[in-house]
Amino acid sequence: MTATSRNIGSTLLDVRNITLRFGGVKALTDISLAVREHEICSIIGPNGAGKSSMLNVINGVYHPQEGQITYRGVPRRRMKAHEAARQGIARTFQNIALFKGMSVLDNLMTGRNLMMKTSFIQQALRWGAAEREELEHREKVERIIDFLEIQSVRKTPVGRLPYGLQKRVELGRALAAEPSLLLLDEPMAGMNLEEKEDMCRFVLDVNDEFGTTIVLIEHDMGVVMDISDHVVVLDYGKKIGDGAPGEVRNNPEVIAAYLGTSH
Amino acid sequence: MELIFFFEVLVGGLLAGIMYSLVALGFVLIYKASGVFNFAQGAMVFFAALAFVSFQSWGWPFPLALLAALATMIVVALATERVVLRKLVNQPPITLFMATIGLTFVLEGLAQLIFGTDVHRLELGIPDDPLEIQGMLISTFDLIAAGVAALLVVALGVFFQYTRVGRALRAVADDHQAALSIGIPLQHIWAIVWAVAGFVALVAGLLWGARLGVQFALTLVALKALPVLILGGFTSVPGAIVGGLIIGASEKLAEVYVGPFVGGGIENWFAYVLALGFLLVRPEGLFGERHIDRV
Amino acid sequence: MIYRESGQFKTSYRADQAIFPIPQDRYALFALLAFAFIAVPLGANDYWLGSILIPFLILSLAALGLNILTGYCGQLSLGSAAFMAVGAYAAYNFQLRLPELPLLLDFLLAGLVAAAVGIVFGVPSLRIKGFYLAVATLAAQFFIEWALTKFGWFSNHSASGVISPQPMTILGYTLTTQADKYLLVLGIVSVLALLAKNLVRSATGRAWMAVRDMDVAAEVIGIRILHTKLLAFAVSSFYCGVAGALWAFAYLGTVDAQAFDLNRSFQILFMVIIGGVGSILGSFLGAAFIVLLPILLNLLGHLFGGAVRQDVLSNLELITFGALIIFFLIVEPHGLARLWQITKEKLRLWPFPH
């Protein structure tokens, strides 16, 4: 399967000249990148390069001091994370950020909260609309549970699940929101080979079946080169490479950053 | 005249504030070293004061009663560490906090069970004559109490900065796991901190007890120290002092200048509302560190 | 009847999402309700009704309110009693100043007033967290207590701020006996408990728990943090407010603001801890435990031939309460509700545990 066969569309997310500072420390310096609809874009780079900061900027957790983000052609003002969610951006976290006291099912249902319209009074009475809504969304969530093959643990509190499954549930929670842009922060970190293969399969299937655009951070170069349409390389908060996997692999600056050879 | 009266109120408030700082200091010590928000600090103040006056009433001389009270507080600290804290390692901070509420009840009940429920007068031999400075009337007792507080802060500062145990304490405060990994015995450190907090409670208990009489109401003093903590930050010794001064002064000024318009009695809540308003502007307190969420 | 679900298969999500998915649980609840509504008022004497069951039910309601805020939404509050006070004084004033309103509407409005006050004191929760917030809720406790005592209007200028509501009348029928009052309280508490149960298993409840467990992740998935927290403050204060109104109207008859002091707030917090943080059932179990314990201790005191003095007894009570709190936090942080759940899990497998 090649990139061209999946009819990659026009630019979905356009990040221009982003600079992010924490006090005196520059986490990101003048970064621009574009993600096109339906593609899988990987952000790579050594630890501390600013990859997670980049995702945090995209979904509104951090607010850059300079630069402009355009999503679906609409320039964005300073916004809160929940507003980004409303625009269809979902994500997973590097250190799993599941709701530990809740079951797998409830975690996934939380992903659909945005789409639930009944008021809390209707929910308290659980009359008509509220119950119908709950059932509708339960069905959607069950489809994701089937897709991720986690049926057997749906009622288990997530805190009790092994690490690999937790990562899967977190992906499920993001998917439940039916995002148009999915940000994955090291979805395969700490997994064994088999779990990685499963996760790769899920990412590719999501991209393929739901047409979701994906931006992911990953350290495993084999995985990155295999599944990405487009790779962005960061180092010390600066962008040092951007292009198709093949191009990036041969970029001397990227090789230097990874192998530490002198310029 | 107006101005002199204003300053008189202000200085009185500042000195009263030092007394709050004394109680707040105990909170800060324990919070720094073990991350426990020790609600029982007020009960410890009460326990210490009651123990001291009871020993005195049994005819023991002052130094012996003082030593015995200190020993009692150390026993309380050791028991707390062994029976409560050690069993709750790695629990969320809120659980530990609630455990200290339970501890409050135990200490209050125990103190009265052992030493009785009578109100005791506590005589420290400090004169409480008004002293006239620049036309202002200032209580000598308050001045001496402030001196004692200052001495205590300096002593604690030296202890933390220059002793081996002090260094270990700061290491534990910074990172439990890392401190454990280089062989600092966490449980000893906690026991020591609680014992030091018990000592601070004893000093506070003596001063407050001399002021109000040793009675159950002493436990309420701790509630007055809480806004001081909010203001100064939970982890800062200077914060506890400055916070105490601010709360003490503004509370007295408010009572005198605002109180009459709303019918008085605002001392009970004014400090809280002040601290709350302050928090909305600066959630990390006066001396706390700004926290950046990493996700 | 053996507690077993083999052979019961759920064929729809509706059945799976029912409030009590296991039929045995449903039957047991119906039986309990029938017992509480029919057998108890017929069989229990006034002491049991008026001095044990009514306060137990009302405190359960308050504990339920605090549990929504603390157990489900993760915001620790030390000011629950203050919101009870708001409810009590509000209901009193509605009854006094708008006598044409029906009693139940008075209670509803009183709950809403408490909810509004709760929202005001909940606003800081956006910026401050954890202990700082807990201390901030003390501001509510002390300020409200002071305001209710200080401003005579709230108590219709009675001496020292005491309020004495009129007898309760519903549809022309005046509730006079303890059994009448018990039934009223039981009815209100049952309905509100049902609503709370529905709420915590709906989108609202999930939003609360998400904020409790990991607020950053909650916001990223699209939950508005402030809105969610304020709703928890409002609903929680509503429950406490109604509980306060019932405390004044159905239990004590005459109260002042001191009936809702900091110790009451602690008492409610203890119910939540002992009963089970984040459990509706736990609120009831905790309340039962805390109401019954002093009575039990008293009985024990009498067993020793009354040799134990009253002040010694009350100090022993303090110590027992404190020690129990610590005991529960150490041994079973999820409280009695969790013990009950474990028992049920065991029963499901009994007598073939392997």
mmCIF file with all atom_site columns, N, CA and C in Angstrom, chain A residues 46-68:
data_model
loop_
_atom_site.group_PDB
_atom_site.id
_atom_site.type_symbol
_atom_site.label_atom_id
_atom_site.label_alt_id
_atom_site.label_comp_id
_atom_site.label_asym_id
_atom_site.label_entity_id
_atom_site.label_seq_id
_atom_site.pdbx_PDB_ins_code
_atom_site.Cartn_x
_atom_site.Cartn_y
_atom_site.Cartn_z
_atom_site.occupancy
_atom_site.B_iso_or_equiv
_atom_site.pdbx_formal_charge
_atom_site.auth_seq_id
_atom_site.auth_comp_id
_atom_site.auth_asym_id
_atom_site.auth_atom_id
_atom_site.pdbx_PDB_model_num
ATOM 1  N N  . PRO A 1 46 ? 15.430 13.327 19.024 1.00 0.00 ? 46 PRO A N  1
ATOM 2  C CA . PRO A 1 46 ? 15.964 12.828 20.295 1.00 0.00 ? 46 PRO A CA 1
ATOM 3  C C  . PRO A 1 46 ? 15.095 13.291 21.473 1.00 0.00 ? 46 PRO A C  1
ATOM 4  N N  . ASN A 1 47 ? 15.326 12.709 22.633 1.00 0.00 ? 47 ASN A N  1
ATOM 5  C CA . ASN A 1 47 ? 14.582 13.127 23.824 1.00 0.00 ? 47 ASN A CA 1
ATOM 6  C C  . ASN A 1 47 ? 14.820 14.607 24.086 1.00 0.00 ? 47 ASN A C  1
ATOM 7  N N  . GLY A 1 48 ? 13.744 15.299 24.474 1.00 0.00 ? 48 GLY A N  1
ATOM 8  C CA . GLY A 1 48 ? 13.876 16.720 24.783 1.00 0.00 ? 48 GLY A CA 1
ATOM 9  C C  . GLY A 1 48 ? 13.896 17.594 23.549 1.00 0.00 ? 48 GLY A C  1
ATOM 10 N N  . ALA A 1 49 ? 13.534 17.014 22.388 1.00 0.00 ? 49 ALA A N  1
ATOM 11 C CA . ALA A 1 49 ? 13.573 17.805 21.167 1.00 0.00 ? 49 ALA A CA 1
ATOM 12 C C  . ALA A 1 49 ? 12.367 18.729 21.047 1.00 0.00 ? 49 ALA A C  1
ATOM 13 N N  . GLY A 1 50 ? 11.346 18.477 21.861 1.00 0.00 ? 50 GLY A N  1
ATOM 14 C CA . GLY A 1 50 ? 10.153 19.319 21.809 1.00 0.00 ? 50 GLY A CA 1
ATOM 15 C C  . GLY A 1 50 ? 8.974  18.659 21.114 1.00 0.00 ? 50 GLY A C  1
ATOM 16 N N  . LYS A 1 51 ? 9.045  17.318 20.964 1.00 0.00 ? 51 LYS A N  1
ATOM 17 C CA . LYS A 1 51 ? 7.975  16.628 20.245 1.00 0.00 ? 51 LYS A CA 1
ATOM 18 C C  . LYS A 1 51 ? 6.647  16.710 20.990 1.00 0.00 ? 51 LYS A C  1
ATOM 19 N N  . SER A 1 52 ? 6.694  16.357 22.291 1.00 0.00 ? 52 SER A N  1
ATOM 20 C CA . SER A 1 52 ? 5.439  16.394 23.058 1.00 0.00 ? 52 SER A CA 1
ATOM 21 C C  . SER A 1 52 ? 4.923  17.824 23.181 1.00 0.00 ? 52 SER A C  1
ATOM 22 N N  . SER A 1 53 ? 5.844  18.780 23.315 1.00 0.00 ? 53 SER A N  1
ATOM 23 C CA . SER A 1 53 ? 5.426  20.172 23.384 1.00 0.00 ? 53 SER A CA 1
ATOM 24 C C  . SER A 1 53 ? 4.657  20.548 22.119 1.00 0.00 ? 53 SER A C  1
ATOM 25 N N  . MET A 1 54 ? 5.136  20.038 20.985 1.00 0.00 ? 54 MET A N  1
ATOM 26 C CA . MET A 1 54 ? 4.467  20.330 19.714 1.00 0.00 ? 54 MET A CA 1
ATOM 27 C C  . MET A 1 54 ? 3.022  19.829 19.755 1.00 0.00 ? 54 MET A C  1
ATOM 28 N N  . LEU A 1 55 ? 2.828  18.579 20.221 1.00 0.00 ? 55 LEU A N  1
ATOM 29 C CA . LEU A 1 55 ? 1.457  18.057 20.304 1.00 0.00 ? 55 LEU A CA 1
ATOM 30 C C  . LEU A 1 55 ? 0.632  18.900 21.264 1.00 0.00 ? 55 LEU A C  1
ATOM 31 N N  . ASN A 1 56 ? 1.247  19.293 22.373 1.00 0.00 ? 56 ASN A N  1
ATOM 32 C CA . ASN A 1 56 ? 0.510  20.095 23.346 1.00 0.00 ? 56 ASN A CA 1
ATOM 33 C C  . ASN A 1 56 ? 0.096  21.444 22.777 1.00 0.00 ? 56 ASN A C  1
ATOM 34 N N  . VAL A 1 57 ? 0.908  21.974 21.896 1.00 0.00 ? 57 VAL A N  1
ATOM 35 C CA . VAL A 1 57 ? 0.532  23.225 21.236 1.00 0.00 ? 57 VAL A CA 1
ATOM 36 C C  . VAL A 1 57 ? -0.640 22.976 20.293 1.00 0.00 ? 57 VAL A C  1
ATOM 37 N N  . ILE A 1 58 ? -0.545 21.873 19.531 1.00 0.00 ? 58 ILE A N  1
ATOM 38 C CA . ILE A 1 58 ? -1.592 21.608 18.535 1.00 0.00 ? 58 ILE A CA 1
ATOM 39 C C  . ILE A 1 58 ? -2.954 21.436 19.197 1.00 0.00 ? 58 ILE A C  1
ATOM 40 N N  . ASN A 1 59 ? -3.000 20.747 20.378 1.00 0.00 ? 59 ASN A N  1
ATOM 41 C CA . ASN A 1 59 ? -4.345 20.583 20.936 1.00 0.00 ? 59 ASN A CA 1
ATOM 42 C C  . ASN A 1 59 ? -4.639 21.530 22.102 1.00 0.00 ? 59 ASN A C  1
ATOM 43 N N  . GLY A 1 60 ? -3.885 22.616 22.170 1.00 0.00 ? 60 GLY A N  1
ATOM 44 C CA . GLY A 1 60 ? -4.321 23.709 23.032 1.00 0.00 ? 60 GLY A CA 1
ATOM 45 C C  . GLY A 1 60 ? -3.973 23.580 24.506 1.00 0.00 ? 60 GLY A C  1
ATOM 46 N N  . VAL A 1 61 ? -3.114 22.600 24.876 1.00 0.00 ? 61 VAL A N  1
ATOM 47 C CA . VAL A 1 61 ? -2.722 22.507 26.285 1.00 0.00 ? 61 VAL A CA 1
ATOM 48 C C  . VAL A 1 61 ? -1.684 23.591 26.597 1.00 0.00 ? 61 VAL A C  1
ATOM 49 N N  . TYR A 1 62 ? -0.753 23.806 25.660 1.00 0.00 ? 62 TYR A N  1
ATOM 50 C CA . TYR A 1 62 ? 0.220  24.891 25.789 1.00 0.00 ? 62 TYR A CA 1
ATOM 51 C C  . TYR A 1 62 ? -0.143 25.998 24.804 1.00 0.00 ? 62 TYR A C  1
ATOM 52 N N  . HIS A 1 63 ? 0.220  27.206 25.178 1.00 0.00 ? 63 HIS A N  1
ATOM 53 C CA . HIS A 1 63 ? -0.082 28.333 24.296 1.00 0.00 ? 63 HIS A CA 1
ATOM 54 C C  . HIS A 1 63 ? 1.216  28.975 23.838 1.00 0.00 ? 63 HIS A C  1
ATOM 55 N N  . PRO A 1 64 ? 1.517  28.870 22.544 1.00 0.00 ? 64 PRO A N  1
ATOM 56 C CA . PRO A 1 64 ? 2.783  29.420 22.043 1.00 0.00 ? 64 PRO A CA 1
ATOM 57 C C  . PRO A 1 64 ? 2.764  30.949 22.090 1.00 0.00 ? 64 PRO A C  1
ATOM 58 N N  . GLN A 1 65 ? 3.964  31.521 22.287 1.00 0.00 ? 65 GLN A N  1
ATOM 59 C CA . GLN A 1 65 ? 4.049  32.970 22.349 1.00 0.00 ? 65 GLN A CA 1
ATOM 60 C C  . GLN A 1 65 ? 3.958  33.575 20.945 1.00 0.00 ? 65 GLN A C  1
ATOM 61 N N  . GLU A 1 66 ? 4.485  32.843 19.957 1.00 0.00 ? 66 GLU A N  1
ATOM 62 C CA . GLU A 1 66 ? 4.444  33.365 18.597 1.00 0.00 ? 66 GLU A CA 1
ATOM 63 C C  . GLU A 1 66 ? 3.943  32.280 17.665 1.00 0.00 ? 66 GLU A C  1
ATOM 64 N N  . GLY A 1 67 ? 3.407  32.714 16.525 1.00 0.00 ? 67 GLY A N  1
ATOM 65 C CA . GLY A 1 67 ? 3.023  31.765 15.505 1.00 0.00 ? 67 GLY A CA 1
ATOM 66 C C  . GLY A 1 67 ? 1.523  31.627 15.359 1.00 0.00 ? 67 GLY A C  1
ATOM 67 N N  . GLN A 1 68 ? 1.135  30.871 14.357 1.00 0.00 ? 68 GLN A N  1
ATOM 68 C CA . GLN A 1 68 ? -0.270 30.771 14.003 1.00 0.00 ? 68 GLN A CA 1
ATOM 69 C C  . GLN A 1 68 ? -0.576 29.329 13.634 1.00 0.00 ? 68 GLN A C  1
#
